[in-house]
Amino acid sequence: QVQLSESGGGLVQAGGSLRLSCAASGRTFNSYIMAWFRQAPGKEREFVVGISWSGGNTLYADSVKGRFTISRDNAKNTVYLQMNSLKPEDTAVYYCAARLAATMLSKLSEWYNYWGQGTQVTVSS
């Protein structure tokens, strides 16, 4: 099994920035994709961004394009989400997700079979 652990959430004012981290541990393999989802109270889980093993392929939700940037450091088995120009509507629990031995990115949560515990991001107005 692979374990994912998020960190970096917190409270920030609108217009501010946060960087989330997701570290993978356990038995990992090359060519696994990773993604970030988020879920606000009373809302369905929403795709944010995904990234391939090489980092060459990324997929962003329209709502965060131009504001959020995903990257990964495979030597550390870690993916990062740099969030700039944060808005109150970005408030949610952010989840890290992965699928092993995969190259195709998807916006569907069902595609990913490993999940972190989530980290809270709150953006005040």
mmCIF file with all atom_site columns, C-alpha atoms in Angstrom:
data_model
loop_
_atom_site.group_PDB
_atom_site.id
_atom_site.type_symbol
_atom_site.label_atom_id
_atom_site.label_alt_id
_atom_site.label_comp_id
_atom_site.label_asym_id
_atom_site.label_entity_id
_atom_site.label_seq_id
_atom_site.pdbx_PDB_ins_code
_atom_site.Cartn_x
_atom_site.Cartn_y
_atom_site.Cartn_z
_atom_site.occupancy
_atom_site.B_iso_or_equiv
_atom_site.pdbx_formal_charge
_atom_site.auth_seq_id
_atom_site.auth_comp_id
_atom_site.auth_asym_id
_atom_site.auth_atom_id
_atom_site.pdbx_PDB_model_num
ATOM 1   C CA . GLN A 1 1   ? 0.000   0.000  0.000   1.00 0.00 ? 1   GLN A CA 1
ATOM 2   C CA . VAL A 1 2   ? 0.947   3.622  -0.551  1.00 0.00 ? 2   VAL A CA 1
ATOM 3   C CA . GLN A 1 3   ? 0.213   6.279  2.028   1.00 0.00 ? 3   GLN A CA 1
ATOM 4   C CA . LEU A 1 4   ? -0.300  9.936  1.165   1.00 0.00 ? 4   LEU A CA 1
ATOM 5   C CA . SER A 1 5   ? 0.091   12.705 3.715   1.00 0.00 ? 5   SER A CA 1
ATOM 6   C CA . GLU A 1 6   ? -0.873  16.335 3.081   1.00 0.00 ? 6   GLU A CA 1
ATOM 7   C CA . SER A 1 7   ? 0.407   19.374 4.902   1.00 0.00 ? 7   SER A CA 1
ATOM 8   C CA . GLY A 1 8   ? 0.492   23.139 4.530   1.00 0.00 ? 8   GLY A CA 1
ATOM 9   C CA . GLY A 1 9   ? -3.143  24.087 4.957   1.00 0.00 ? 9   GLY A CA 1
ATOM 10  C CA . GLY A 1 10  ? -4.222  26.990 7.099   1.00 0.00 ? 10  GLY A CA 1
ATOM 11  C CA . LEU A 1 11  ? -5.982  30.327 7.275   1.00 0.00 ? 11  LEU A CA 1
ATOM 12  C CA . VAL A 1 12  ? -5.093  33.069 4.818   1.00 0.00 ? 12  VAL A CA 1
ATOM 13  C CA . GLN A 1 13  ? -6.624  36.348 3.693   1.00 0.00 ? 13  GLN A CA 1
ATOM 14  C CA . ALA A 1 14  ? -8.056  36.767 0.218   1.00 0.00 ? 14  ALA A CA 1
ATOM 15  C CA . GLY A 1 15  ? -5.289  37.507 -2.238  1.00 0.00 ? 15  GLY A CA 1
ATOM 16  C CA . GLY A 1 16  ? -2.741  35.609 -0.202  1.00 0.00 ? 16  GLY A CA 1
ATOM 17  C CA . SER A 1 17  ? -0.827  32.428 -0.918  1.00 0.00 ? 17  SER A CA 1
ATOM 18  C CA . LEU A 1 18  ? -0.348  28.955 0.499   1.00 0.00 ? 18  LEU A CA 1
ATOM 19  C CA . ARG A 1 19  ? 1.744   25.978 -0.534  1.00 0.00 ? 19  ARG A CA 1
ATOM 20  C CA . LEU A 1 20  ? 0.413   22.502 0.076   1.00 0.00 ? 20  LEU A CA 1
ATOM 21  C CA . SER A 1 21  ? 2.608   19.417 0.128   1.00 0.00 ? 21  SER A CA 1
ATOM 22  C CA . CYS A 1 22  ? 1.718   15.765 -0.346  1.00 0.00 ? 22  CYS A CA 1
ATOM 23  C CA . ALA A 1 23  ? 4.294   13.135 0.533   1.00 0.00 ? 23  ALA A CA 1
ATOM 24  C CA . ALA A 1 24  ? 3.958   9.532  -0.624  1.00 0.00 ? 24  ALA A CA 1
ATOM 25  C CA . SER A 1 25  ? 5.357   6.702  1.466   1.00 0.00 ? 25  SER A CA 1
ATOM 26  C CA . GLY A 1 26  ? 5.257   2.935  1.408   1.00 0.00 ? 26  GLY A CA 1
ATOM 27  C CA . ARG A 1 27  ? 5.754   1.051  -1.820  1.00 0.00 ? 27  ARG A CA 1
ATOM 28  C CA . THR A 1 28  ? 5.843   3.495  -4.677  1.00 0.00 ? 28  THR A CA 1
ATOM 29  C CA . PHE A 1 29  ? 6.592   2.996  -8.347  1.00 0.00 ? 29  PHE A CA 1
ATOM 30  C CA . ASN A 1 30  ? 7.633   5.120  -11.249 1.00 0.00 ? 30  ASN A CA 1
ATOM 31  C CA . SER A 1 31  ? 4.954   6.488  -13.544 1.00 0.00 ? 31  SER A CA 1
ATOM 32  C CA . TYR A 1 32  ? 2.277   7.193  -10.976 1.00 0.00 ? 32  TYR A CA 1
ATOM 33  C CA . ILE A 1 33  ? 0.132   10.231 -11.451 1.00 0.00 ? 33  ILE A CA 1
ATOM 34  C CA . MET A 1 34  ? -0.939  12.566 -8.672  1.00 0.00 ? 34  MET A CA 1
ATOM 35  C CA . ALA A 1 35  ? -3.719  15.066 -8.303  1.00 0.00 ? 35  ALA A CA 1
ATOM 36  C CA . TRP A 1 36  ? -5.382  17.472 -5.923  1.00 0.00 ? 36  TRP A CA 1
ATOM 37  C CA . PHE A 1 37  ? -9.094  17.551 -5.171  1.00 0.00 ? 37  PHE A CA 1
ATOM 38  C CA . ARG A 1 38  ? -11.049 19.749 -2.809  1.00 0.00 ? 38  ARG A CA 1
ATOM 39  C CA . GLN A 1 39  ? -14.363 19.548 -1.009  1.00 0.00 ? 39  GLN A CA 1
ATOM 40  C CA . ALA A 1 40  ? -16.317 22.311 0.672   1.00 0.00 ? 40  ALA A CA 1
ATOM 41  C CA . PRO A 1 41  ? -19.092 21.581 3.206   1.00 0.00 ? 41  PRO A CA 1
ATOM 42  C CA . GLY A 1 42  ? -22.247 20.459 1.447   1.00 0.00 ? 42  GLY A CA 1
ATOM 43  C CA . LYS A 1 43  ? -20.480 20.243 -1.908  1.00 0.00 ? 43  LYS A CA 1
ATOM 44  C CA . GLU A 1 44  ? -19.225 17.344 -3.983  1.00 0.00 ? 44  GLU A CA 1
ATOM 45  C CA . ARG A 1 45  ? -15.538 16.667 -4.252  1.00 0.00 ? 45  ARG A CA 1
ATOM 46  C CA . GLU A 1 46  ? -14.035 18.797 -7.015  1.00 0.00 ? 46  GLU A CA 1
ATOM 47  C CA . PHE A 1 47  ? -10.983 18.216 -9.180  1.00 0.00 ? 47  PHE A CA 1
ATOM 48  C CA . VAL A 1 48  ? -8.320  20.907 -8.854  1.00 0.00 ? 48  VAL A CA 1
ATOM 49  C CA . VAL A 1 49  ? -5.215  19.802 -10.765 1.00 0.00 ? 49  VAL A CA 1
ATOM 50  C CA . GLY A 1 50  ? -3.284  16.705 -11.787 1.00 0.00 ? 50  GLY A CA 1
ATOM 51  C CA . ILE A 1 51  ? 0.298   15.978 -12.828 1.00 0.00 ? 51  ILE A CA 1
ATOM 52  C CA . SER A 1 52  ? 2.108   13.130 -14.571 1.00 0.00 ? 52  SER A CA 1
ATOM 53  C CA . TRP A 1 53  ? 5.212   11.371 -13.234 1.00 0.00 ? 53  TRP A CA 1
ATOM 54  C CA . SER A 1 54  ? 7.539   13.450 -15.373 1.00 0.00 ? 54  SER A CA 1
ATOM 55  C CA . GLY A 1 55  ? 5.680   16.663 -14.722 1.00 0.00 ? 55  GLY A CA 1
ATOM 56  C CA . GLY A 1 56  ? 5.355   17.145 -18.455 1.00 0.00 ? 56  GLY A CA 1
ATOM 57  C CA . ASN A 1 57  ? 1.594   16.746 -18.444 1.00 0.00 ? 57  ASN A CA 1
ATOM 58  C CA . THR A 1 58  ? -0.668  18.791 -16.213 1.00 0.00 ? 58  THR A CA 1
ATOM 59  C CA . LEU A 1 59  ? -4.405  19.291 -16.104 1.00 0.00 ? 59  LEU A CA 1
ATOM 60  C CA . TYR A 1 60  ? -6.022  22.242 -14.324 1.00 0.00 ? 60  TYR A CA 1
ATOM 61  C CA . ALA A 1 61  ? -9.576  23.037 -13.427 1.00 0.00 ? 61  ALA A CA 1
ATOM 62  C CA . ASP A 1 62  ? -10.721 26.256 -15.051 1.00 0.00 ? 62  ASP A CA 1
ATOM 63  C CA . SER A 1 63  ? -11.450 27.753 -11.647 1.00 0.00 ? 63  SER A CA 1
ATOM 64  C CA . VAL A 1 64  ? -7.782  27.673 -10.598 1.00 0.00 ? 64  VAL A CA 1
ATOM 65  C CA . LYS A 1 65  ? -5.943  28.031 -13.898 1.00 0.00 ? 65  LYS A CA 1
ATOM 66  C CA . GLY A 1 66  ? -3.462  30.876 -13.722 1.00 0.00 ? 66  GLY A CA 1
ATOM 67  C CA . ARG A 1 67  ? -3.575  31.012 -9.928  1.00 0.00 ? 67  ARG A CA 1
ATOM 68  C CA . PHE A 1 68  ? -2.488  27.542 -8.811  1.00 0.00 ? 68  PHE A CA 1
ATOM 69  C CA . THR A 1 69  ? 0.629   25.658 -9.889  1.00 0.00 ? 69  THR A CA 1
ATOM 70  C CA . ILE A 1 70  ? 1.347   21.975 -9.353  1.00 0.00 ? 70  ILE A CA 1
ATOM 71  C CA . SER A 1 71  ? 4.846   20.510 -9.275  1.00 0.00 ? 71  SER A CA 1
ATOM 72  C CA . ARG A 1 72  ? 6.544   17.364 -8.020  1.00 0.00 ? 72  ARG A CA 1
ATOM 73  C CA . ASP A 1 73  ? 9.892   16.255 -6.673  1.00 0.00 ? 73  ASP A CA 1
ATOM 74  C CA . ASN A 1 74  ? 10.152  12.557 -7.412  1.00 0.00 ? 74  ASN A CA 1
ATOM 75  C CA . ALA A 1 75  ? 13.348  12.152 -5.382  1.00 0.00 ? 75  ALA A CA 1
ATOM 76  C CA . LYS A 1 76  ? 11.243  13.104 -2.354  1.00 0.00 ? 76  LYS A CA 1
ATOM 77  C CA . ASN A 1 77  ? 8.054   11.404 -3.560  1.00 0.00 ? 77  ASN A CA 1
ATOM 78  C CA . THR A 1 78  ? 6.317   14.704 -2.991  1.00 0.00 ? 78  THR A CA 1
ATOM 79  C CA . VAL A 1 79  ? 3.898   16.825 -4.967  1.00 0.00 ? 79  VAL A CA 1
ATOM 80  C CA . TYR A 1 80  ? 3.283   20.499 -4.261  1.00 0.00 ? 80  TYR A CA 1
ATOM 81  C CA . LEU A 1 81  ? 0.402   22.840 -4.880  1.00 0.00 ? 81  LEU A CA 1
ATOM 82  C CA . GLN A 1 82  ? 1.317   26.511 -4.924  1.00 0.00 ? 82  GLN A CA 1
ATOM 83  C CA . MET A 1 83  ? -1.851  28.541 -4.476  1.00 0.00 ? 83  MET A CA 1
ATOM 84  C CA . ASN A 1 84  ? -1.729  32.260 -5.243  1.00 0.00 ? 84  ASN A CA 1
ATOM 85  C CA . SER A 1 85  ? -4.401  34.952 -5.397  1.00 0.00 ? 85  SER A CA 1
ATOM 86  C CA . LEU A 1 86  ? -6.602  32.918 -3.113  1.00 0.00 ? 86  LEU A CA 1
ATOM 87  C CA . LYS A 1 87  ? -10.317 33.631 -3.015  1.00 0.00 ? 87  LYS A CA 1
ATOM 88  C CA . PRO A 1 88  ? -12.925 32.822 -0.364  1.00 0.00 ? 88  PRO A CA 1
ATOM 89  C CA . GLU A 1 89  ? -14.449 30.282 -2.749  1.00 0.00 ? 89  GLU A CA 1
ATOM 90  C CA . ASP A 1 90  ? -11.187 28.328 -2.557  1.00 0.00 ? 90  ASP A CA 1
ATOM 91  C CA . THR A 1 91  ? -12.056 27.442 1.035   1.00 0.00 ? 91  THR A CA 1
ATOM 92  C CA . ALA A 1 92  ? -12.251 23.655 1.291   1.00 0.00 ? 92  ALA A CA 1
ATOM 93  C CA . VAL A 1 93  ? -10.550 20.539 2.527   1.00 0.00 ? 93  VAL A CA 1
ATOM 94  C CA . TYR A 1 94  ? -7.849  19.729 -0.005  1.00 0.00 ? 94  TYR A CA 1
ATOM 95  C CA . TYR A 1 95  ? -7.052  16.089 -0.731  1.00 0.00 ? 95  TYR A CA 1
ATOM 96  C CA . CYS A 1 96  ? -4.059  14.549 -2.425  1.00 0.00 ? 96  CYS A CA 1
ATOM 97  C CA . ALA A 1 97  ? -4.723  11.558 -4.673  1.00 0.00 ? 97  ALA A CA 1
ATOM 98  C CA . ALA A 1 98  ? -2.657  9.116  -6.739  1.00 0.00 ? 98  ALA A CA 1
ATOM 99  C CA . ARG A 1 99  ? -2.964  6.250  -9.180  1.00 0.00 ? 99  ARG A CA 1
ATOM 100 C CA . LEU A 1 100 ? -0.045  3.850  -9.601  1.00 0.00 ? 100 LEU A CA 1
ATOM 101 C CA . ALA A 1 101 ? 1.338   2.738  -12.963 1.00 0.00 ? 101 ALA A CA 1
ATOM 102 C CA . ALA A 1 102 ? -0.711  5.303  -14.817 1.00 0.00 ? 102 ALA A CA 1
ATOM 103 C CA . THR A 1 103 ? 0.082   8.101  -17.211 1.00 0.00 ? 103 THR A CA 1
ATOM 104 C CA . MET A 1 104 ? -3.347  9.408  -18.155 1.00 0.00 ? 104 MET A CA 1
ATOM 105 C CA . LEU A 1 105 ? -4.749  12.215 -16.038 1.00 0.00 ? 105 LEU A CA 1
ATOM 106 C CA . SER A 1 106 ? -8.421  12.426 -15.192 1.00 0.00 ? 106 SER A CA 1
ATOM 107 C CA . LYS A 1 107 ? -10.738 14.887 -13.474 1.00 0.00 ? 107 LYS A CA 1
ATOM 108 C CA . LEU A 1 108 ? -12.795 12.001 -12.082 1.00 0.00 ? 108 LEU A CA 1
ATOM 109 C CA . SER A 1 109 ? -12.184 11.066 -8.468  1.00 0.00 ? 109 SER A CA 1
ATOM 110 C CA . GLU A 1 110 ? -12.941 7.418  -9.285  1.00 0.00 ? 110 GLU A CA 1
ATOM 111 C CA . TRP A 1 111 ? -9.749  7.235  -11.326 1.00 0.00 ? 111 TRP A CA 1
ATOM 112 C CA . TYR A 1 112 ? -7.546  7.638  -8.262  1.00 0.00 ? 112 TYR A CA 1
ATOM 113 C CA . ASN A 1 113 ? -7.120  4.808  -5.805  1.00 0.00 ? 113 ASN A CA 1
ATOM 114 C CA . TYR A 1 114 ? -4.931  6.344  -3.100  1.00 0.00 ? 114 TYR A CA 1
ATOM 115 C CA . TRP A 1 115 ? -5.978  9.314  -1.017  1.00 0.00 ? 115 TRP A CA 1
ATOM 116 C CA . GLY A 1 116 ? -4.564  11.460 1.725   1.00 0.00 ? 116 GLY A CA 1
ATOM 117 C CA . GLN A 1 117 ? -6.445  12.526 4.831   1.00 0.00 ? 117 GLN A CA 1
ATOM 118 C CA . GLY A 1 118 ? -6.994  16.083 3.660   1.00 0.00 ? 118 GLY A CA 1
ATOM 119 C CA . THR A 1 119 ? -5.821  19.472 4.864   1.00 0.00 ? 119 THR A CA 1
ATOM 120 C CA . GLN A 1 120 ? -8.066  22.454 5.573   1.00 0.00 ? 120 GLN A CA 1
ATOM 121 C CA . VAL A 1 121 ? -7.631  25.660 3.590   1.00 0.00 ? 121 VAL A CA 1
ATOM 122 C CA . THR A 1 122 ? -9.651  28.653 4.744   1.00 0.00 ? 122 THR A CA 1
ATOM 123 C CA . VAL A 1 123 ? -9.590  31.956 2.861   1.00 0.00 ? 123 VAL A CA 1
ATOM 124 C CA . SER A 1 124 ? -11.099 34.947 4.632   1.00 0.00 ? 124 SER A CA 1
ATOM 125 C CA . SER A 1 125 ? -12.624 37.899 2.810   1.00 0.00 ? 125 SER A CA 1
#
